[in-house]
Coordinates of C-alpha atoms in Angstrom, one line a residue:
M1 CA 21.7 31.3 2.7
R2 CA 22.7 30.0 -0.7
V3 CA 25.6 27.5 -0.8
W4 CA 27.4 26.7 -4.0
P5 CA 30.2 24.2 -4.5
G6 CA 33.0 26.7 -4.7
Q7 CA 36.7 25.9 -5.4
P8 CA 39.5 24.2 -3.4
Y9 CA 41.9 27.1 -4.3
P10 CA 42.8 29.5 -3.0
L11 CA 42.7 28.3 0.6
G12 CA 41.1 30.6 3.1
A13 CA 38.1 32.9 2.7
T14 CA 38.3 34.9 -0.5
W15 CA 36.0 37.8 -1.4
D16 CA 35.8 38.2 -5.2
G17 CA 33.5 41.2 -5.3
T18 CA 30.2 39.3 -5.4
G19 CA 30.6 36.5 -2.8
V20 CA 33.1 34.5 -0.7
N21 CA 34.8 31.2 -1.5
F22 CA 35.7 29.2 1.6
A23 CA 38.4 26.5 1.5
V24 CA 40.1 24.7 4.3
F25 CA 42.5 21.8 4.4
S26 CA 42.1 18.7 6.5
E27 CA 43.2 15.2 5.7
H28 CA 41.7 13.4 8.6
A29 CA 38.4 15.4 9.3
T30 CA 35.2 13.6 8.3
S31 CA 33.4 16.9 7.8
I32 CA 33.9 20.6 8.5
E33 CA 31.2 23.2 9.3
L34 CA 31.5 26.9 8.5
C35 CA 30.1 28.9 11.4
L36 CA 28.8 32.5 10.8
F37 CA 28.3 35.1 13.5
E38 CA 26.4 38.4 13.3
N39 CA 28.6 40.2 15.9
T40 CA 31.4 39.6 18.4
Q41 CA 28.8 39.0 21.2
D42 CA 26.7 36.6 19.2
R43 CA 26.3 33.2 20.9
D44 CA 24.0 31.9 18.2
E45 CA 25.9 30.9 15.0
L46 CA 24.6 29.8 11.6
R47 CA 26.4 26.5 10.8
I48 CA 26.8 25.4 7.2
E49 CA 28.5 22.1 6.4
L50 CA 31.0 22.6 3.6
P51 CA 29.5 20.4 0.9
E52 CA 32.5 19.7 -1.3
R53 CA 35.9 18.0 -0.8
T54 CA 38.7 18.1 -3.3
D55 CA 42.2 16.8 -2.6
Q56 CA 41.6 17.0 1.1
V57 CA 40.3 20.5 0.9
F58 CA 36.7 21.2 2.1
H59 CA 35.1 24.1 0.2
A60 CA 32.0 26.1 -0.6
Y61 CA 31.0 29.4 -2.2
L62 CA 28.5 31.7 -0.5
P63 CA 27.2 34.4 -2.8
D64 CA 25.4 36.2 0.0
I65 CA 28.4 36.9 2.2
L66 CA 30.0 40.4 2.4
P67 CA 33.2 41.8 3.9
G68 CA 33.0 42.2 7.6
Q69 CA 31.4 38.8 8.1
L70 CA 32.6 37.0 11.2
Y71 CA 33.3 33.3 10.9
G72 CA 35.0 30.2 12.2
Y73 CA 35.1 26.5 11.6
R74 CA 34.1 23.3 13.5
A75 CA 35.8 20.0 12.5
N76 CA 34.4 16.6 13.0
G77 CA 36.8 13.6 13.1
P78 CA 38.5 11.1 15.4
F79 CA 39.5 12.1 18.9
D80 CA 42.5 9.7 19.4
P81 CA 45.5 11.5 21.0
S82 CA 47.5 8.3 20.9
K83 CA 47.4 8.6 17.1
G84 CA 47.8 12.4 17.0
H85 CA 44.1 13.1 16.3
R86 CA 42.4 15.8 18.5
F87 CA 39.2 16.6 16.6
N88 CA 36.4 18.1 18.8
S89 CA 33.4 19.7 17.1
H90 CA 32.6 21.6 20.3
K91 CA 35.6 23.8 19.7
L92 CA 35.3 26.8 17.3
L93 CA 38.4 27.1 15.2
F94 CA 40.3 30.1 13.7
D95 CA 41.0 29.9 10.0
P96 CA 44.7 29.4 9.4
Y97 CA 44.3 31.6 6.2
A98 CA 42.2 34.3 7.8
K99 CA 43.2 37.8 6.5
A100 CA 41.6 39.7 9.4
V101 CA 40.6 39.1 13.0
G102 CA 37.1 39.8 14.1
R103 CA 37.5 39.0 17.8
G104 CA 40.4 38.1 20.0
V105 CA 40.5 35.1 22.3
R106 CA 38.6 35.3 25.6
W107 CA 40.2 32.8 27.9
D108 CA 37.9 30.1 29.3
D109 CA 38.4 26.4 30.2
S110 CA 36.1 25.4 27.2
L111 CA 38.9 26.5 24.8
H112 CA 40.7 23.3 25.7
G113 CA 39.9 20.1 23.9
Y114 CA 40.3 18.1 27.1
T115 CA 38.7 18.6 30.5
I116 CA 41.0 20.7 32.8
G117 CA 41.4 18.9 36.1
D118 CA 40.5 15.4 34.7
P119 CA 43.2 12.9 35.9
R120 CA 43.5 11.6 32.4
V121 CA 44.7 15.1 31.4
D122 CA 44.8 15.6 27.6
L123 CA 43.4 12.0 27.0
S124 CA 40.0 13.2 28.2
F125 CA 37.4 14.8 25.9
D126 CA 35.7 18.1 26.8
A127 CA 32.2 18.7 25.4
R128 CA 31.8 22.3 26.5
D129 CA 31.3 24.7 23.6
S130 CA 34.0 27.3 23.0
G131 CA 32.0 29.5 20.5
A132 CA 31.6 32.4 22.9
Y133 CA 35.3 32.6 23.7
A134 CA 37.3 31.5 20.7
P135 CA 38.9 34.1 18.3
L136 CA 36.8 34.9 15.2
S137 CA 38.1 35.3 11.7
M138 CA 36.7 38.1 9.5
I139 CA 36.1 38.5 5.8
V140 CA 38.0 41.5 4.5
D141 CA 38.1 43.4 1.2
T142 CA 41.8 43.8 0.5
A143 CA 41.4 46.5 -2.2
F144 CA 43.7 49.4 -1.7
T145 CA 44.9 52.4 -3.7
W146 CA 48.7 51.9 -3.8
G147 CA 49.4 54.6 -6.4
D148 CA 52.9 54.3 -7.7
D149 CA 54.1 52.3 -4.7
R150 CA 56.7 49.7 -5.6
A151 CA 59.5 47.6 -4.1
L152 CA 62.5 49.8 -3.2
D153 CA 65.0 46.9 -3.6
H154 CA 67.8 48.6 -1.7
S155 CA 71.1 46.8 -2.1
W156 CA 72.4 45.1 1.0
H157 CA 75.5 47.2 1.1
D158 CA 73.3 50.4 1.4
T159 CA 71.0 48.9 4.1
L160 CA 70.7 50.0 7.7
I161 CA 68.1 48.0 9.6
Y162 CA 66.2 49.5 12.6
E163 CA 64.5 46.8 14.7
L164 CA 61.3 48.2 16.3
H165 CA 58.2 47.2 18.1
V166 CA 55.1 49.0 16.7
K167 CA 53.7 50.0 20.0
G168 CA 57.0 50.5 21.8
F169 CA 58.4 52.8 19.1
T170 CA 55.4 55.0 18.7
K171 CA 53.7 55.1 22.2
K172 CA 55.8 58.0 23.5
L173 CA 57.6 59.2 20.4
P174 CA 57.3 63.0 20.4
G175 CA 55.2 64.4 17.6
V176 CA 53.1 61.3 16.9
P177 CA 49.4 62.3 17.3
E178 CA 47.8 60.9 20.4
R179 CA 45.2 58.8 18.5
L180 CA 48.0 57.1 16.4
R181 CA 50.3 56.2 19.3
G182 CA 51.0 52.5 19.5
T183 CA 49.7 51.8 15.9
Y184 CA 50.8 51.0 12.4
A185 CA 49.6 54.5 11.5
G186 CA 51.9 55.9 14.2
V187 CA 54.9 54.1 12.5
G188 CA 53.8 55.7 9.2
S189 CA 53.3 59.2 10.8
E190 CA 55.4 62.2 9.8
A191 CA 57.1 62.3 13.2
A192 CA 58.2 58.6 13.1
I193 CA 59.5 58.9 9.6
R194 CA 61.4 62.0 10.4
H195 CA 63.1 60.2 13.2
L196 CA 64.0 57.3 11.0
K197 CA 65.3 59.6 8.2
E198 CA 67.5 61.5 10.6
L199 CA 69.2 58.2 11.4
N200 CA 69.5 57.3 7.7
V201 CA 67.6 54.2 8.4
T202 CA 66.8 52.3 5.1
A203 CA 64.7 49.5 6.5
V204 CA 62.5 49.0 9.6
E205 CA 62.3 45.4 10.9
L206 CA 59.0 45.1 12.7
L207 CA 58.7 42.7 15.7
P208 CA 55.9 40.2 15.0
V209 CA 52.7 41.8 13.6
H210 CA 51.0 38.6 12.6
Y211 CA 47.9 37.9 14.8
R212 CA 49.1 36.4 18.0
I213 CA 47.6 35.7 21.5
D214 CA 48.8 36.1 25.0
D215 CA 49.2 32.9 26.9
R216 CA 46.5 32.4 29.5
H217 CA 48.9 32.2 32.4
L218 CA 50.2 35.6 31.5
G219 CA 46.8 37.2 31.6
D220 CA 46.1 35.5 34.9
R221 CA 49.1 37.3 36.3
G222 CA 48.4 40.7 34.8
L223 CA 51.1 40.3 32.2
T224 CA 51.2 40.4 28.4
N225 CA 53.4 38.9 25.7
Y226 CA 55.1 42.1 24.7
W227 CA 57.3 40.7 21.9
G228 CA 54.5 38.9 20.1
Y229 CA 56.2 35.6 19.2
N230 CA 53.0 33.5 19.7
T231 CA 51.3 33.5 16.3
L232 CA 47.9 32.1 15.5
G233 CA 47.2 33.8 12.2
F234 CA 49.9 34.0 9.6
L235 CA 48.0 36.2 7.1
A236 CA 46.2 38.6 9.5
P237 CA 47.9 41.7 10.9
D238 CA 47.5 42.0 14.6
P239 CA 44.4 44.3 15.2
R240 CA 45.8 45.6 18.5
F241 CA 48.2 47.8 16.5
A242 CA 45.3 49.4 14.6
T243 CA 43.1 52.4 15.7
A244 CA 40.2 50.0 15.2
P245 CA 40.2 46.2 14.6
D246 CA 38.5 46.4 11.2
R247 CA 41.1 48.9 10.0
A248 CA 44.1 46.7 10.6
V249 CA 44.7 45.7 7.0
W250 CA 44.1 49.2 5.6
E251 CA 46.3 50.9 8.2
F252 CA 49.1 48.4 7.7
K253 CA 49.1 49.1 4.0
S254 CA 49.0 52.8 4.6
M255 CA 52.0 52.5 6.8
V256 CA 54.0 50.6 4.2
R257 CA 53.0 53.1 1.5
A258 CA 54.2 56.0 3.7
L259 CA 57.5 54.4 4.6
H260 CA 58.2 53.5 0.9
A261 CA 57.5 57.0 -0.1
S262 CA 60.3 58.1 2.2
G263 CA 62.7 55.4 0.9
I264 CA 62.3 53.0 3.9
E265 CA 61.8 49.3 3.3
V266 CA 59.6 47.2 5.6
I267 CA 60.9 43.8 6.9
L268 CA 58.7 41.6 9.0
D269 CA 59.9 39.4 11.9
V270 CA 57.9 36.2 11.3
V271 CA 57.3 33.2 13.4
Y272 CA 56.7 30.1 11.3
N273 CA 58.4 27.7 13.6
H274 CA 55.6 27.2 16.1
T275 CA 52.0 28.4 16.9
A276 CA 50.2 29.7 20.0
E277 CA 48.5 26.4 20.7
G278 CA 51.5 25.0 22.7
N279 CA 52.0 21.3 23.5
Q280 CA 49.4 18.6 24.1
C281 CA 48.1 20.5 27.1
G282 CA 47.5 23.7 25.2
P283 CA 44.2 25.1 23.9
T284 CA 42.4 24.0 20.7
L285 CA 42.1 27.2 18.7
G286 CA 42.8 26.3 15.1
F287 CA 45.5 24.0 13.7
R288 CA 45.1 21.4 16.5
G289 CA 41.4 21.1 15.8
L290 CA 41.6 21.1 12.0
D291 CA 44.4 18.4 11.6
N292 CA 46.8 18.1 14.5
A293 CA 48.6 15.1 13.0
N294 CA 49.6 17.1 9.9
Y295 CA 50.2 20.6 11.1
Y296 CA 52.5 19.6 14.0
F297 CA 55.7 17.6 14.3
L298 CA 54.6 14.8 16.6
S299 CA 56.7 12.3 18.4
P300 CA 57.4 9.3 16.1
E301 CA 57.3 7.0 19.2
D302 CA 54.1 8.4 20.7
P303 CA 52.1 10.9 18.6
R304 CA 50.3 12.1 21.7
Y305 CA 53.3 14.3 22.3
F306 CA 54.8 17.1 20.4
M307 CA 58.4 17.5 19.2
D308 CA 59.5 20.9 20.6
F309 CA 62.5 22.4 18.9
T310 CA 61.4 25.9 19.7
G311 CA 61.0 26.0 23.5
C312 CA 57.4 27.0 22.9
G313 CA 55.7 23.6 23.2
N314 CA 55.3 22.7 19.5
T315 CA 57.0 22.8 16.1
L316 CA 55.2 23.1 12.8
R317 CA 55.7 20.0 10.6
M318 CA 58.0 21.3 7.9
G319 CA 57.9 17.9 6.1
H320 CA 54.3 18.2 5.2
P321 CA 53.4 19.9 1.8
R322 CA 50.3 21.7 3.2
V323 CA 52.4 23.3 6.0
L324 CA 54.9 24.4 3.4
Q325 CA 52.1 25.7 1.3
L326 CA 50.7 27.7 4.2
I327 CA 54.0 29.3 5.0
T328 CA 54.8 30.2 1.4
D329 CA 51.3 31.4 0.7
S330 CA 51.6 33.6 3.7
L331 CA 54.9 35.0 2.6
R332 CA 53.7 35.7 -0.9
Y333 CA 50.6 37.4 0.5
W334 CA 52.6 39.8 2.6
V335 CA 54.9 40.6 -0.4
Q336 CA 52.3 40.8 -3.1
E337 CA 49.2 42.1 -1.2
M338 CA 50.8 44.0 1.7
H339 CA 54.0 45.2 -0.2
V340 CA 56.6 44.3 2.4
D341 CA 60.2 44.0 1.3
G342 CA 61.5 41.1 3.3
F343 CA 61.4 38.8 6.3
R344 CA 63.5 37.9 9.4
F345 CA 62.7 34.3 10.3
D346 CA 62.5 33.6 14.0
L347 CA 64.3 30.4 15.0
A348 CA 65.0 29.6 11.3
T349 CA 66.8 26.4 12.0
A350 CA 63.4 24.9 13.0
L351 CA 62.3 25.5 9.4
A352 CA 65.0 23.2 8.3
R353 CA 63.7 20.2 10.4
E354 CA 61.8 18.0 8.1
S355 CA 63.0 15.3 10.4
I356 CA 64.8 15.6 13.8
D357 CA 68.0 16.6 12.0
A358 CA 68.2 20.2 10.5
N359 CA 68.9 20.5 6.8
T360 CA 69.3 24.1 5.7
L361 CA 69.2 22.9 2.1
G362 CA 65.8 21.2 2.6
G363 CA 62.4 21.6 1.2
F364 CA 61.5 25.0 2.6
F365 CA 64.7 26.7 1.5
S366 CA 64.6 25.0 -1.9
I367 CA 61.0 26.3 -2.4
V368 CA 62.0 29.8 -1.5
Q369 CA 65.1 29.8 -3.6
Q370 CA 63.2 29.0 -6.8
D371 CA 60.1 31.1 -6.1
P372 CA 59.9 34.1 -8.4
V373 CA 58.4 36.3 -5.7
L374 CA 60.1 35.2 -2.5
S375 CA 63.6 34.8 -3.9
R376 CA 63.7 38.5 -4.7
V377 CA 63.0 39.9 -1.3
K378 CA 65.3 40.3 1.7
L379 CA 65.6 37.0 3.7
I380 CA 67.2 37.0 7.1
A381 CA 67.6 33.9 9.3
E382 CA 67.9 33.8 13.1
P383 CA 70.2 30.8 12.6
W384 CA 69.4 28.7 15.6
D385 CA 66.7 26.9 17.5
S386 CA 66.6 24.8 20.7
G387 CA 66.9 21.4 19.0
P388 CA 69.9 19.2 18.6
D389 CA 72.7 20.8 16.5
G390 CA 70.5 23.9 16.3
Y391 CA 73.2 26.5 16.1
K392 CA 73.6 27.1 12.4
V393 CA 75.4 30.5 12.0
G394 CA 77.1 30.5 8.6
N395 CA 75.2 27.5 7.3
F396 CA 72.2 29.0 5.5
P397 CA 72.1 29.0 1.7
H398 CA 72.9 31.7 -0.8
G399 CA 70.3 34.4 -0.9
W400 CA 70.0 34.5 2.8
A401 CA 71.5 36.9 5.4
E402 CA 71.8 35.8 9.0
W403 CA 71.8 37.4 12.4
N404 CA 75.4 37.0 13.3
G405 CA 75.5 35.8 16.9
E406 CA 79.3 35.4 16.7
Y407 CA 79.7 39.1 15.8
R408 CA 77.4 40.1 18.7
D409 CA 79.4 38.0 21.2
S410 CA 82.8 39.0 20.1
V411 CA 82.1 42.8 20.0
R412 CA 80.3 42.7 23.4
S413 CA 83.2 40.7 25.0
F414 CA 85.8 43.0 23.5
W415 CA 84.3 46.2 24.8
A416 CA 83.5 44.6 28.2
G417 CA 87.2 43.7 28.6
K418 CA 86.5 40.0 28.5
G419 CA 89.4 39.2 26.3
V420 CA 88.9 38.4 22.6
P421 CA 91.7 37.2 20.4
A422 CA 92.7 39.8 17.9
N423 CA 92.3 37.5 14.9
Q424 CA 88.8 36.6 16.0
L425 CA 87.8 40.3 16.4
A426 CA 89.3 41.1 13.0
L427 CA 87.2 38.4 11.3
R428 CA 84.0 39.9 12.8
L429 CA 84.9 43.4 11.7
C430 CA 85.6 42.2 8.2
G431 CA 82.3 40.5 7.5
S432 CA 83.1 37.1 9.1
P433 CA 84.7 35.5 6.1
D434 CA 85.4 32.4 8.2
L435 CA 81.6 31.9 8.4
Y436 CA 80.4 33.0 5.0
D437 CA 83.2 33.2 2.4
R438 CA 83.9 29.4 2.6
T439 CA 80.6 28.9 0.6
G440 CA 81.1 32.0 -1.6
R441 CA 78.7 34.2 0.4
R442 CA 79.5 37.9 0.6
P443 CA 79.9 40.1 3.7
H444 CA 76.3 41.3 3.5
A445 CA 75.3 37.8 4.6
S446 CA 76.2 39.0 8.1
V447 CA 73.7 41.2 9.9
N448 CA 75.8 42.8 12.5
F449 CA 74.4 43.9 15.9
V450 CA 75.3 44.1 19.6
T451 CA 71.7 44.4 20.9
C452 CA 68.3 43.3 19.7
H453 CA 64.8 42.9 21.3
D454 CA 66.1 39.8 23.1
G455 CA 68.3 40.9 25.9
F456 CA 69.6 44.1 27.4
T457 CA 69.2 47.4 25.6
L458 CA 72.5 49.1 24.8
A459 CA 72.1 51.5 27.8
D460 CA 71.4 48.5 30.1
L461 CA 74.3 46.6 28.7
V462 CA 76.7 49.1 30.2
T463 CA 74.6 49.9 33.3
Y464 CA 73.8 46.4 34.8
H465 CA 76.0 43.5 35.6
K466 CA 73.0 41.2 36.3
K467 CA 69.5 40.9 34.9
H468 CA 66.7 42.5 36.8
N469 CA 63.6 40.7 35.5
A470 CA 61.4 41.1 38.6
A471 CA 58.5 42.6 36.6
N472 CA 58.1 39.4 34.6
G473 CA 56.8 37.5 37.7
E474 CA 59.2 34.6 37.3
D475 CA 61.5 35.3 40.3
N476 CA 64.2 36.5 37.9
R477 CA 64.7 33.0 36.6
D478 CA 63.9 33.9 32.9
G479 CA 66.4 35.6 30.6
E480 CA 70.0 35.0 29.7
N481 CA 72.6 35.0 32.5
H482 CA 75.6 35.2 30.3
N483 CA 75.4 38.6 28.7
R484 CA 79.1 39.5 28.1
N485 CA 78.5 42.9 29.6
W486 CA 80.1 45.4 32.0
N487 CA 78.3 47.9 34.3
C488 CA 81.2 50.3 34.3
G489 CA 81.8 49.8 38.0
H490 CA 78.4 50.6 39.4
E491 CA 75.2 48.5 39.3
G492 CA 72.2 50.5 38.0
I493 CA 71.5 54.2 37.4
T494 CA 73.9 56.6 39.1
S495 CA 74.5 60.3 39.3
D496 CA 78.3 59.8 39.2
P497 CA 79.4 61.9 36.3
D498 CA 82.5 59.8 35.6
V499 CA 80.5 56.6 35.4
N500 CA 77.9 58.2 33.2
A501 CA 80.6 59.6 30.9
L502 CA 82.2 56.1 30.6
R503 CA 78.9 54.5 29.8
D504 CA 78.2 57.1 27.1
R505 CA 81.6 56.4 25.6
Q506 CA 81.1 52.6 25.8
R507 CA 77.7 52.9 24.0
R508 CA 79.3 55.0 21.3
N509 CA 82.2 52.6 21.0
M510 CA 79.8 49.7 20.3
L511 CA 77.6 51.6 17.9
A512 CA 80.7 52.9 16.0
T513 CA 82.0 49.3 15.8
V514 CA 78.7 48.1 14.3
F515 CA 78.5 50.9 11.7
L516 CA 82.1 50.6 10.6
S517 CA 82.2 46.8 10.3
Q518 CA 81.7 45.1 7.0
G519 CA 78.2 43.6 6.7
V520 CA 74.7 44.9 7.3
P521 CA 74.3 47.0 10.5
M522 CA 71.2 46.7 12.7
L523 CA 70.2 49.1 15.4
L524 CA 67.6 48.4 18.1
A525 CA 65.0 51.1 18.4
G526 CA 65.7 53.4 21.3
D527 CA 69.4 52.5 21.6
E528 CA 70.3 55.8 19.8
L529 CA 68.6 57.6 22.7
G530 CA 69.6 55.6 25.7
H531 CA 66.4 53.6 26.1
T532 CA 66.4 51.6 29.4
Q533 CA 64.4 48.6 30.5
H534 CA 65.9 49.0 34.0
G535 CA 67.9 45.8 33.6
N536 CA 65.1 43.6 32.3
N537 CA 66.6 41.4 29.5
K538 CA 63.5 39.3 28.8
T539 CA 60.5 41.3 27.9
R540 CA 58.7 38.4 26.2
A541 CA 56.4 38.2 29.3
A542 CA 56.4 41.8 30.4
S543 CA 54.2 43.6 32.9
A544 CA 51.4 45.3 31.1
N545 CA 51.8 48.6 32.9
V546 CA 55.6 48.6 32.7
F547 CA 56.5 47.5 29.2
S548 CA 53.3 47.4 27.0
E549 CA 53.5 51.1 27.4
P550 CA 57.2 51.3 27.8
T551 CA 59.1 53.4 30.3
D552 CA 59.8 56.4 28.2
P553 CA 61.9 54.8 25.4
W554 CA 62.7 58.3 24.2
G555 CA 64.5 59.3 27.5
G556 CA 66.2 56.7 29.7
C557 CA 69.8 57.6 30.6
R558 CA 70.2 60.4 28.1
R559 CA 68.0 62.2 25.6
R560 CA 71.0 63.1 23.5
R561 CA 71.1 61.4 20.1
M562 CA 73.8 58.9 19.9
V563 CA 73.9 58.3 16.2
H564 CA 75.1 61.2 14.0
P565 CA 72.7 61.9 11.1
G566 CA 75.6 61.2 8.7
W567 CA 76.2 57.7 9.9
P568 CA 76.8 55.5 8.0

């Protein structure tokens, strides 16, 4: 195997038509080995130490490597949790810049950098090798025939967003070919596009499609992370939404091309606030093993522990330039290479935390605002996180729209008869000028919705008074208790025609409110058809046989379409 010096940029594994350049950042590693595998079952790997190091980037060029090659990294360095260092060369690591996934994770105790069961917990050192169980990165040729595809650049005031889950939307949608159900190709199918066009949808907002993993404890209980907010690879499309793992990039691009040809933009729900590695007791899968002290926001008092502003165990260190580079490189890749039209940022307040305090005019937002690529796409913030002073509705900079939680709460409360002051409701219907106009932002800064993936569906909002999350296996403790909802006088599904008529009317009332308000309307997939989750308002950890293949999202309470083709 020939090994040449290569270049420190671009980061990741880059196929140039004749060979592959490998480049990976680590400030504190003493050496990094590239590990090559022949197939997903291969336990014998070829290890090649990256020979060059430039500006804290280890790199090499291998002229004999072709697309389809499986690889990972091993990093040598100090194991000193008290200083934030968790290097362990026995752990195979996923490339943060991988563009494709060759093999998913196979849970095993060896994936942890410490010995499970050791009384010293994460201070212990585990020498078992994880090579047979860790996820593998894959070299991919990103060449694609786009034809005349280009950014649609719909104006905000002409935008209707449809939030969907790739599998949930296509698994049982009538007309989608059986082999394409649950896939990117299914979203780009004629039947799916016809449904979207009948609703006058101008943009689909895809729940996370970056490569993510299911937490081990979910698999042990027969559950799966349905939403997908557990990212490990920020440039790789999740292969589980492809007809075959090695077709994920091609099928995603084909989906985008088909949607664009029908006048529909593609917005990605992205999770840059945390990763799937969790807190100090989580597995060592990539970032932790490459440079834990730089990738993660650690406690200033005791770097053994993680600052958690996300409720998911860790927070990416937004104050580090290489973390900012990873995020912006990822965003540009999805715009320039994958042709997406915008992003919705999960827990966007966490992206403003260069320190404990959140600053929505900080480094990340300044970089995006001046970037000639990113500043031109649709940018939507979920304007809160779980940290101190994390609720930032109305506080994001110009150029950003926001999920308007104040709108959701007011409209829900009004139609549930909870009592909303007339002036407050008027502000929400008129683009929330109290939130946005004070800084000169227009009504399109407000993304208006009453339901989204997180919480009750529209049908369940008027059918259930309490959450019914038994399928999640957490004794109904998970999920929001304060839903501002009304079951119309009966808990659950009923055959009473008067109750059903009232529920139908209430759903139409709320949809009409969203569509007639100033701002950008957003519709949750299936709400137009009465999709029910039977009272489950927290499908983050959903039963594999109940929600991964959803309970007929195209039926539910009614099959009658609730949105007239002429709206809005």
